[in-house]
PDB file of C-alpha atoms in Angstrom:
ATOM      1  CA  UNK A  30    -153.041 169.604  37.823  1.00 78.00           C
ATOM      2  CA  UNK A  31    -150.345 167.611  36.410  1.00 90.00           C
ATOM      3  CA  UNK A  32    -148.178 169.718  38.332  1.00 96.00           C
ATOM      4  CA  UNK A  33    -149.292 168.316  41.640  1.00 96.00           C
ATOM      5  CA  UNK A  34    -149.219 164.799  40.545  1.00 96.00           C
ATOM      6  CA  UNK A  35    -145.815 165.373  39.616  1.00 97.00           C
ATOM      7  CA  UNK A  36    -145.212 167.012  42.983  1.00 97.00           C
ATOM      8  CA  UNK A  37    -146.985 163.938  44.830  1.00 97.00           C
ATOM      9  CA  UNK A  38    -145.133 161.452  42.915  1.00 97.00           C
ATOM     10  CA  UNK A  39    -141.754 163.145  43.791  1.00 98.00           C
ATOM     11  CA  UNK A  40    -142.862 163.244  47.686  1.00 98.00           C
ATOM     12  CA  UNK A  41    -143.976 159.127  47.161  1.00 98.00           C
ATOM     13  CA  UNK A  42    -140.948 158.082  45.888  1.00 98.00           C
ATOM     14  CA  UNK A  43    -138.727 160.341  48.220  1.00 99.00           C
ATOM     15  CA  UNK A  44    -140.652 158.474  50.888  1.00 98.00           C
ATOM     16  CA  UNK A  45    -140.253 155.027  49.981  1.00 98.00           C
ATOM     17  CA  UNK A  46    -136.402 155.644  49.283  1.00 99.00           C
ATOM     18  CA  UNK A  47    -136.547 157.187  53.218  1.00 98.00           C
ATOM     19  CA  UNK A  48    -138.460 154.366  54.332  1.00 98.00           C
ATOM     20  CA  UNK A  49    -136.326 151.551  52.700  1.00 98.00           C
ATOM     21  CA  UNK A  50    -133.330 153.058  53.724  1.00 97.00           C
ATOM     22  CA  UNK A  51    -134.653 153.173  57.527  1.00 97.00           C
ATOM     23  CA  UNK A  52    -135.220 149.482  57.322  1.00 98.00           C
ATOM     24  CA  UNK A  53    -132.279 148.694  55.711  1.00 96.00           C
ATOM     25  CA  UNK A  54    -129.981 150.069  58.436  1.00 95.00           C
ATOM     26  CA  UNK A  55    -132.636 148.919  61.319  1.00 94.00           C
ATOM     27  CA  UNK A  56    -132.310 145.261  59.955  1.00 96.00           C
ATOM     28  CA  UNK A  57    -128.654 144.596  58.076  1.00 94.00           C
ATOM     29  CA  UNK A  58    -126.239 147.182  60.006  1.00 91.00           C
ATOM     30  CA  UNK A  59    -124.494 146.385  62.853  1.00 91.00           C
ATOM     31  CA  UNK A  60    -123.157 148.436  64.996  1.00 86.00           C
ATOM     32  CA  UNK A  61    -120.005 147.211  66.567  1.00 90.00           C
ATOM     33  CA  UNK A  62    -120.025 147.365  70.461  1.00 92.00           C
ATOM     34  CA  UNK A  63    -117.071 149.461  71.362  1.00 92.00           C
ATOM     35  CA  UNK A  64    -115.830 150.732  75.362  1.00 94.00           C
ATOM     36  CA  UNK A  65    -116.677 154.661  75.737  1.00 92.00           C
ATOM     37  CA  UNK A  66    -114.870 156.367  78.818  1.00 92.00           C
ATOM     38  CA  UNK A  67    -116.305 160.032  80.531  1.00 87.00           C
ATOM     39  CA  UNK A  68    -113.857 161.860  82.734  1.00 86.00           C
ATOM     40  CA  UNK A  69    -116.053 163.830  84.999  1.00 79.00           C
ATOM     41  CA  UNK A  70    -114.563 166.918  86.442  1.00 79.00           C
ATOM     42  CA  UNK A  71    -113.357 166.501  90.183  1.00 77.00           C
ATOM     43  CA  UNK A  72    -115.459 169.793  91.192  1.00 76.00           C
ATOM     44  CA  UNK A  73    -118.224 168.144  90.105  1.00 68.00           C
ATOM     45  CA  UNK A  74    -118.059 165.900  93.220  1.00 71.00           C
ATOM     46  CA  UNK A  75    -117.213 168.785  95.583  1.00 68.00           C
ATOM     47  CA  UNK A  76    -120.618 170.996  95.039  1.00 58.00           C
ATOM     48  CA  UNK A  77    -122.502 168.362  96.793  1.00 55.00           C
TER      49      UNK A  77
END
C-alpha cells in the first residue's frame, strides 16, 4: 500500500509541475510576431 501512495504522490506532483508550467508559458511568454514566407512549386499551379 505505501507503494501506491508513493506512486500517486509522484503522478500529483508530476502533474502540478505540468500544469504550472502550461500556465506559465500560456500567461508570461510571448511569442514574438515574425514574417514566414512559402515558395510553392510552379507545377503546383499547372495540375489544375
Amino acid at each position: 500500500m505505501p507503494s501506491l501512495i508513493k506512486f500517486l504522490v509522484v503522478l500529483l506532483v508530476l502533474g502540478i509541475v505540468t500544469f504550472a508550467g502550461m500556465y506559465y508559458l500560456a500567461n508570461y511568454v510571448e511569442p514574438k510576431p515574425r514574417e514566414i514566407t512559402i515558395r510553392v512549386p510552379s507545377d503546383r499551379f499547372r495540375e489544375q
